[in-house]
Amino acid sequence: MPRKPSNILYSADEKPPLGTLVILGVQHATLALLFLVYPLVAAAEAGLSFDDTQVLITSCIIFMGIATIIECWPKFGAGMLLVQIPNTPHLPLAVQSLSAGGPALYATMSLIAAVSQLSLTRFMGALRAVFPPEICGVAVTMLGVALAEPSLRRFFGLTEVAQGALDGRYPFVSLVSLVIIIVFAIFSRGLLRLFAVAIGAAVGWVLAAYLGVAPAPAATFETLRYVDLPRIGWPGMTLSWALVPAAIITGIISAVDMLGTVVSMQRMDDADWRRADMNQAGRAIRANTVADMGAAVTGGFASASSSAAIGVAFATGATAWRIGTIAGLVILAAAFSPKLIGAITLIPAPVVGAILVYASAFLIVAGMDLILSRRLSDRRIFTVGLAVLAGLTVAILPELVTSTPDWMQPVLESPLSVSTGVAVGLNLFFRIGIRQEASRTVTTLENPFTVATEFLEHQGDLWGARRDVVAAAIPVVAEGVEMLLDTEVAQGSLEMRAHFDENNFDVSLIYEGEPIAIPTQRPSPEDLLGDAQAVARFVGYMLSKRADKLILGKDGTRQKLTLRFEH
């Protein structure tokens, strides 16, 4: 079982009290439903009718709820708090598809995107080398950067005031809401911390209403029913070969987005986190694609795990998967209540901005933490730096994106997809010339600790091994070299051979001499004064207690002692 971090009150498998569970679930569901603005924007841009828009939104809500429940339930999905929202990378594809061929064309393109996303789950084991922690860190950081633009627009009221001077009421409401969330999240304990986001949102809503920046209900709001059957339907199927590349790329971007959110939750929920659990990520992506296929054939907008929900989980200190199942049920129930959906859309923009700014800040720092969890050689420094800079380029200079061909724009509009693509490409390119195994001869005239430090730190930098693993290996390897040479179990010199993969950091000591044995009982210190076999037993026992695993073998005619450190 993973060790729970000190800042987490309820970890993934823990069960909060029922009242707390319900309130936290409603809090996550409310935030998720706020993102319905994305399919609404797509419908407006494409000029959909009222009936088609209603189907697009209703189906999206239904499968957001279903996907959230499947994602969170351990027997079917990832077993972690992954709350679904409308999938932002789908927005360009939806606008183009709906404009060109209506709901039938978007349904076809959504299915193609889902299949391309699902196909990546067949290679999750191989993707571990493609997505080491520093590359995942770039993706998580750019999730935060991508969230910054919509969050800051709402924070400063730029979505409400298109022209003219900045209205100070909007940033004031946002700042008050953000300060309250931070204060309760950091300085409070118990229930107050759990409901930090809800308290900040409630105070911000009241303040926004008092200052006159809360949206007024539309004339049709009163006519909405409290309970009504959801309207979904078969949209038909139409194919446009011109949009197929954009659909495939959208699916790949969605998979990378999902991978980033899964890694963020894994990192948050495990104090001893070492590497991404690709099997868990694969289950999350598969659950998401099943829901996307359901949404496609019923005329809905695709969904994906919410990066904003990660910030809320961090603020509340609760990552229990049961919270997600409650959130999924609430989202699903919202599809049967037009009045509830209408009320949620009335939450003031500066309040939403404050919540998203908090989530964005958390993701940026969490990504940096992932990046710096590995030793960074010059190759990795350039990989990370150039990838982040590429993503910032398309965010800061949108005119570069608009000057590219239409089929490229859906990819280049996303800082996340650009940064992750550049990071993966540079990571594969810079692996050229790096061997996964290296060796060095050590003699009795050399200082074992100095040799082990220089050799293993150099190789750790090249391979991008975790800092704590290399630091733990150095004294053990140095002690093994020293004991083998000083006790003359190894005759004159030995070969120190290091090997690295994403799971293990192995250092083999290969020498001419007596084989060592690993006794089950601690040898007595007097064995050091005995014959070579007794000394070898003492060496074997000591090293077996220092490494994660000690493996004995032969390399030709020489003895081979491998010290394994789990990575």
XYZ file of C-alpha atoms in Angstrom, residues 69-467:
399
model
C -18.169 6.479 -11.879
C -16.275 3.955 -14.035
C -12.959 5.826 -13.677
C -13.182 5.963 -9.890
C -14.484 2.456 -9.234
C -11.483 0.145 -8.569
C -13.075 -2.939 -10.172
C -13.636 -1.228 -13.511
C -11.435 1.861 -13.790
C -8.351 3.427 -12.264
C -9.609 3.406 -8.665
C -8.673 7.037 -8.077
C -10.410 10.408 -7.898
C -10.782 11.280 -11.597
C -13.756 13.548 -12.250
C -14.733 14.064 -15.887
C -15.354 17.391 -17.618
C -16.012 18.263 -21.288
C -12.795 17.514 -23.166
C -11.122 20.829 -24.091
C -8.883 19.355 -26.865
C -12.107 18.282 -28.625
C -13.266 21.897 -29.000
C -11.485 22.652 -32.353
C -12.536 19.263 -33.768
C -16.135 19.806 -32.632
C -16.364 23.279 -34.175
C -14.963 22.092 -37.521
C -17.059 18.911 -37.613
C -20.326 20.486 -36.504
C -19.879 23.360 -38.956
C -19.039 21.100 -41.906
C -21.432 18.205 -41.387
C -23.480 18.708 -38.243
C -23.859 16.213 -35.369
C -23.453 13.204 -37.692
C -19.938 14.229 -38.762
C -18.862 15.108 -35.223
C -20.112 11.712 -34.006
C -17.930 9.965 -36.599
C -14.878 12.071 -35.783
C -15.407 11.463 -32.046
C -15.461 7.714 -32.622
C -12.218 7.911 -34.632
C -10.613 10.002 -31.872
C -11.765 7.489 -29.246
C -10.347 4.549 -31.218
C -6.977 6.299 -31.658
C -6.933 7.045 -27.931
C -7.844 3.456 -27.091
C -5.131 2.062 -29.381
C -2.430 3.654 -27.217
C -3.449 1.479 -24.264
C -2.042 -1.518 -26.136
C 1.451 -0.091 -25.705
C 1.369 1.208 -22.121
C 4.406 -0.875 -21.113
C 6.495 0.451 -23.990
C 5.315 3.985 -23.281
C 7.144 3.936 -19.924
C 10.399 4.671 -21.757
C 8.685 7.318 -23.894
C 7.123 9.022 -20.876
C 9.692 9.026 -18.039
C 8.842 11.269 -15.050
C 10.445 14.398 -16.507
C 8.301 14.089 -19.661
C 5.203 13.476 -17.542
C 6.289 16.511 -15.535
C 6.334 18.633 -18.678
C 2.795 17.427 -19.498
C 1.532 18.210 -15.976
C 3.204 21.646 -15.976
C 1.659 22.497 -19.322
C -1.743 21.315 -18.084
C -1.435 24.125 -15.552
C -0.223 26.586 -18.186
C -3.104 25.641 -20.523
C -5.532 26.189 -17.642
C -4.026 29.604 -16.878
C -5.531 31.444 -19.864
C -9.224 30.642 -19.210
C -8.732 30.990 -15.446
C -7.087 34.436 -15.668
C -9.719 35.685 -18.120
C -12.398 34.861 -15.584
C -10.253 36.131 -12.705
C -10.024 39.610 -14.246
C -13.477 39.593 -15.829
C -12.141 39.656 -19.385
C -14.842 37.212 -20.487
C -17.489 39.688 -19.330
C -15.958 42.995 -20.462
C -14.824 42.831 -24.081
C -13.894 46.496 -24.477
C -12.996 49.391 -22.213
C -11.194 49.702 -18.892
C -10.768 46.799 -16.518
C -13.626 46.524 -14.031
C -11.999 46.249 -10.618
C -14.966 44.420 -9.126
C -14.110 41.211 -10.967
C -10.499 40.799 -9.753
C -11.625 41.894 -6.266
C -14.199 39.092 -6.053
C -11.693 36.604 -7.479
C -8.954 37.658 -5.072
C -11.224 37.407 -2.026
C -12.423 33.956 -3.118
C -8.851 32.776 -3.794
C -7.518 34.085 -0.461
C -10.319 32.332 1.434
C -9.652 29.037 -0.379
C -5.912 29.268 0.344
C -6.364 30.254 3.992
C -8.770 27.397 4.717
C -6.743 24.902 2.656
C -3.439 25.696 4.384
C -4.187 26.943 7.891
C -7.369 25.068 8.849
C -7.937 21.469 9.857
C -10.784 18.992 9.641
C -14.050 19.927 7.933
C -13.049 23.518 7.255
C -10.142 22.365 5.137
C -12.261 19.779 3.334
C -14.748 22.429 2.282
C -12.225 25.171 1.526
C -13.285 25.443 -2.121
C -16.999 25.420 -1.284
C -16.546 28.112 1.393
C -14.482 30.317 -0.909
C -17.005 29.904 -3.735
C -19.962 30.692 -1.461
C -18.353 33.853 -0.070
C -17.316 34.912 -3.581
C -20.849 34.360 -4.924
C -22.387 36.485 -2.162
C -19.791 39.231 -2.731
C -20.338 39.100 -6.514
C -24.096 39.477 -6.030
C -23.564 42.420 -3.657
C -21.215 44.169 -6.118
C -23.486 43.492 -9.073
C -21.190 41.202 -11.068
C -23.202 38.000 -10.622
C -25.078 37.038 -13.813
C -28.831 37.551 -13.787
C -31.047 34.561 -14.675
C -32.202 34.508 -18.287
C -35.887 35.019 -19.049
C -36.253 31.323 -19.885
C -34.749 30.192 -16.558
C -38.102 30.264 -14.766
C -39.640 28.026 -17.434
C -37.081 25.261 -16.924
C -38.368 22.147 -15.194
C -36.849 20.843 -12.002
C -37.086 17.255 -13.270
C -37.361 16.152 -16.890
C -36.279 13.201 -19.012
C -32.964 13.854 -20.810
C -33.084 14.246 -24.576
C -30.507 12.222 -26.497
C -30.634 10.475 -29.836
C -28.776 8.770 -32.689
C -27.080 11.555 -34.694
C -26.234 9.430 -37.729
C -22.785 8.914 -39.264
C -20.950 10.948 -41.914
C -17.284 10.669 -42.894
C -14.952 13.450 -44.012
C -11.460 12.226 -44.878
C -10.127 15.768 -44.527
C -10.895 15.733 -40.783
C -9.607 12.227 -40.041
C -6.006 13.372 -39.257
C -7.350 15.996 -36.853
C -9.532 13.353 -35.168
C -6.604 10.943 -34.728
C -4.379 13.682 -33.311
C -7.183 14.813 -30.988
C -7.416 11.260 -29.632
C -3.664 11.110 -28.998
C -3.727 14.515 -27.280
C -6.619 13.331 -25.111
C -4.632 10.232 -24.104
C -1.624 12.377 -23.123
C -3.956 14.685 -21.177
C -5.384 11.674 -19.340
C -1.875 10.385 -18.608
C -0.960 13.755 -17.087
C -3.960 13.798 -14.746
C -3.409 10.170 -13.678
C 0.269 10.806 -12.881
C -0.673 13.940 -10.927
C -3.115 11.955 -8.780
C -0.615 9.125 -8.281
C 2.045 11.601 -7.197
C -0.343 13.389 -4.829
C -1.564 10.185 -3.172
C 1.782 8.436 -2.586
C 4.511 9.961 -0.419
C 7.020 7.453 -1.842
C 5.986 7.798 -5.498
C 8.695 6.574 -7.884
C 7.267 5.955 -11.331
C 4.019 6.174 -13.262
C 1.761 3.135 -12.959
C 1.053 2.642 -16.659
C -1.457 -0.146 -16.032
C -3.566 2.194 -13.944
C -3.221 4.897 -16.607
C -4.301 2.379 -19.249
C -7.456 1.505 -17.266
C -8.262 5.209 -16.955
C -7.869 5.803 -20.701
C -9.947 2.731 -21.584
C -12.784 3.839 -19.296
C -12.669 7.304 -20.829
C -12.815 6.009 -24.409
C -15.797 3.739 -23.667
C -17.690 6.783 -22.365
C -16.604 8.866 -25.376
C -17.955 6.217 -27.724
C -21.259 6.265 -25.860
C -21.409 10.057 -26.076
C -20.595 9.957 -29.807
C -23.432 7.588 -30.741
C -25.944 9.619 -28.710
C -24.957 13.035 -30.102
C -22.829 14.238 -27.151
C -19.561 16.070 -26.579
C -16.516 14.044 -25.485
C -15.188 14.214 -21.918
C -11.859 13.747 -20.113
C -10.491 13.763 -16.579
C -10.462 17.194 -15.001
C -7.153 18.836 -14.166
C -9.094 21.404 -12.121
C -10.387 18.583 -9.909
C -6.780 17.766 -8.983
C -6.370 21.257 -7.548
C -9.603 20.844 -5.583
C -8.400 17.470 -4.251
C -5.138 19.098 -3.139
C -6.987 21.966 -1.459
C -9.313 19.637 0.426
C -6.693 16.979 1.166
C -9.128 14.276 0.011
C -8.323 11.903 -2.876
C -10.720 9.058 -1.977
C -12.211 7.359 -5.041
C -15.605 7.200 -3.310
C -15.812 10.989 -3.613
C -15.621 10.567 -7.376
C -18.464 8.035 -7.440
C -20.700 10.498 -5.558
C -19.629 13.256 -7.982
C -20.467 10.962 -10.918
C -23.921 10.229 -9.528
C -24.576 13.954 -8.997
C -23.435 14.750 -12.555
C -25.643 11.958 -13.888
C -28.607 13.244 -11.881
C -28.050 16.749 -13.285
C -28.997 15.440 -16.745
C -32.524 14.952 -15.367
C -32.754 18.504 -13.975
C -32.670 21.368 -16.506
C -33.253 23.833 -13.656
C -30.127 22.608 -11.815
C -27.979 22.940 -14.938
C -29.328 26.442 -15.479
C -28.499 27.397 -11.878
C -24.933 26.116 -12.156
C -24.323 28.254 -15.225
C -25.143 31.297 -13.063
C -22.043 30.918 -10.836
C -20.106 34.192 -11.257
C -17.116 34.049 -13.624
C -14.666 35.589 -11.076
C -15.509 32.810 -8.597
C -14.795 30.170 -11.237
C -11.591 32.045 -12.081
C -10.384 31.895 -8.482
C -10.897 28.118 -8.331
C -9.139 27.583 -11.647
C -6.186 29.815 -10.675
C -5.690 27.648 -7.575
C -5.807 24.473 -9.687
C -3.456 25.945 -12.301
C -0.874 26.955 -9.673
C -0.932 23.477 -8.142
C -0.460 21.728 -11.500
C 2.480 23.932 -12.490
C 4.318 23.235 -9.223
C 3.405 19.517 -9.281
C 4.866 19.277 -12.785
C 8.088 20.980 -11.697
C 8.359 18.560 -8.796
C 8.043 15.638 -11.208
C 10.690 17.099 -13.518
C 13.182 17.597 -10.688
C 12.605 14.131 -9.215
C 15.197 12.830 -11.722
C 18.832 13.725 -12.188
C 18.992 16.124 -15.141
C 21.885 15.815 -17.582
C 22.498 18.444 -20.266
C 20.354 16.371 -22.626
C 17.410 16.325 -20.236
C 17.777 19.995 -19.364
C 17.430 20.894 -23.038
C 14.575 18.406 -23.467
C 12.551 19.969 -20.663
C 13.513 23.580 -21.384
C 12.850 23.482 -25.121
C 9.589 21.562 -24.657
C 8.210 24.077 -22.157
C 9.380 26.969 -24.339
C 7.626 25.437 -27.376
C 4.355 25.251 -25.462
C 4.691 28.813 -24.208
C 5.394 29.968 -27.760
C 2.001 28.889 -29.088
C 0.322 30.302 -25.979
C 2.034 33.704 -26.220
C 2.081 34.016 -30.027
C -1.278 32.700 -31.306
C -0.661 34.401 -34.659
C 1.945 31.699 -35.366
C -0.786 29.087 -35.055
C -3.240 30.896 -37.324
C -0.582 31.154 -40.037
C -0.269 27.345 -40.290
C -2.463 25.070 -42.459
C -5.961 24.382 -41.109
C -5.266 20.703 -40.414
C -2.348 21.603 -38.111
C -4.132 24.224 -36.040
C -6.063 21.850 -33.713
C -2.709 20.420 -32.599
C -0.769 23.668 -32.366
C -3.522 25.484 -30.470
C -2.821 23.333 -27.418
C 0.317 24.214 -25.386
C -0.026 20.795 -23.777
C 0.119 18.889 -27.065
C 2.978 21.000 -28.456
C 5.116 20.719 -25.296
C 4.475 17.011 -24.854
C 5.167 16.283 -28.527
C 8.438 18.224 -28.459
C 9.450 16.601 -25.150
C 8.798 13.074 -26.444
C 10.636 13.775 -29.710
C 13.683 15.277 -28.002
C 13.721 12.507 -25.396
C 13.888 9.853 -28.119
C 16.466 11.839 -30.105
C 18.767 12.431 -27.136
C 18.698 8.743 -26.237
C 20.881 8.175 -29.311
C 24.413 7.337 -28.187
C 23.436 6.503 -24.610
C 24.067 2.899 -23.650
C 21.909 1.392 -20.935
C 24.988 -0.338 -19.535
C 28.411 1.018 -18.613
C 31.411 -0.356 -16.726
C 34.582 0.726 -14.986
C 37.524 -1.189 -13.505
C 38.450 -0.520 -9.867
C 41.845 -1.432 -8.381
C 43.117 -1.619 -4.840
C 45.002 1.660 -5.370
C 41.792 3.680 -5.808
C 39.329 5.070 -3.266
C 36.133 2.980 -3.658
C 33.811 5.753 -2.468
C 35.291 8.338 -4.853
C 35.162 5.938 -7.800
C 31.593 4.823 -7.042
C 30.419 8.427 -6.599
C 31.935 9.720 -9.844
C 30.882 6.700 -11.904
C 27.310 6.316 -10.651
C 26.523 10.045 -10.594
C 27.759 10.411 -14.165
C 25.710 7.455 -15.378
C 22.715 8.569 -13.319
C 22.803 11.948 -15.051
C 22.955 10.321 -18.502
C 20.152 7.885 -17.771
C 17.963 10.292 -15.822
C 17.846 8.054 -12.763
C 16.113 9.282 -9.626
C 18.359 11.261 -7.322
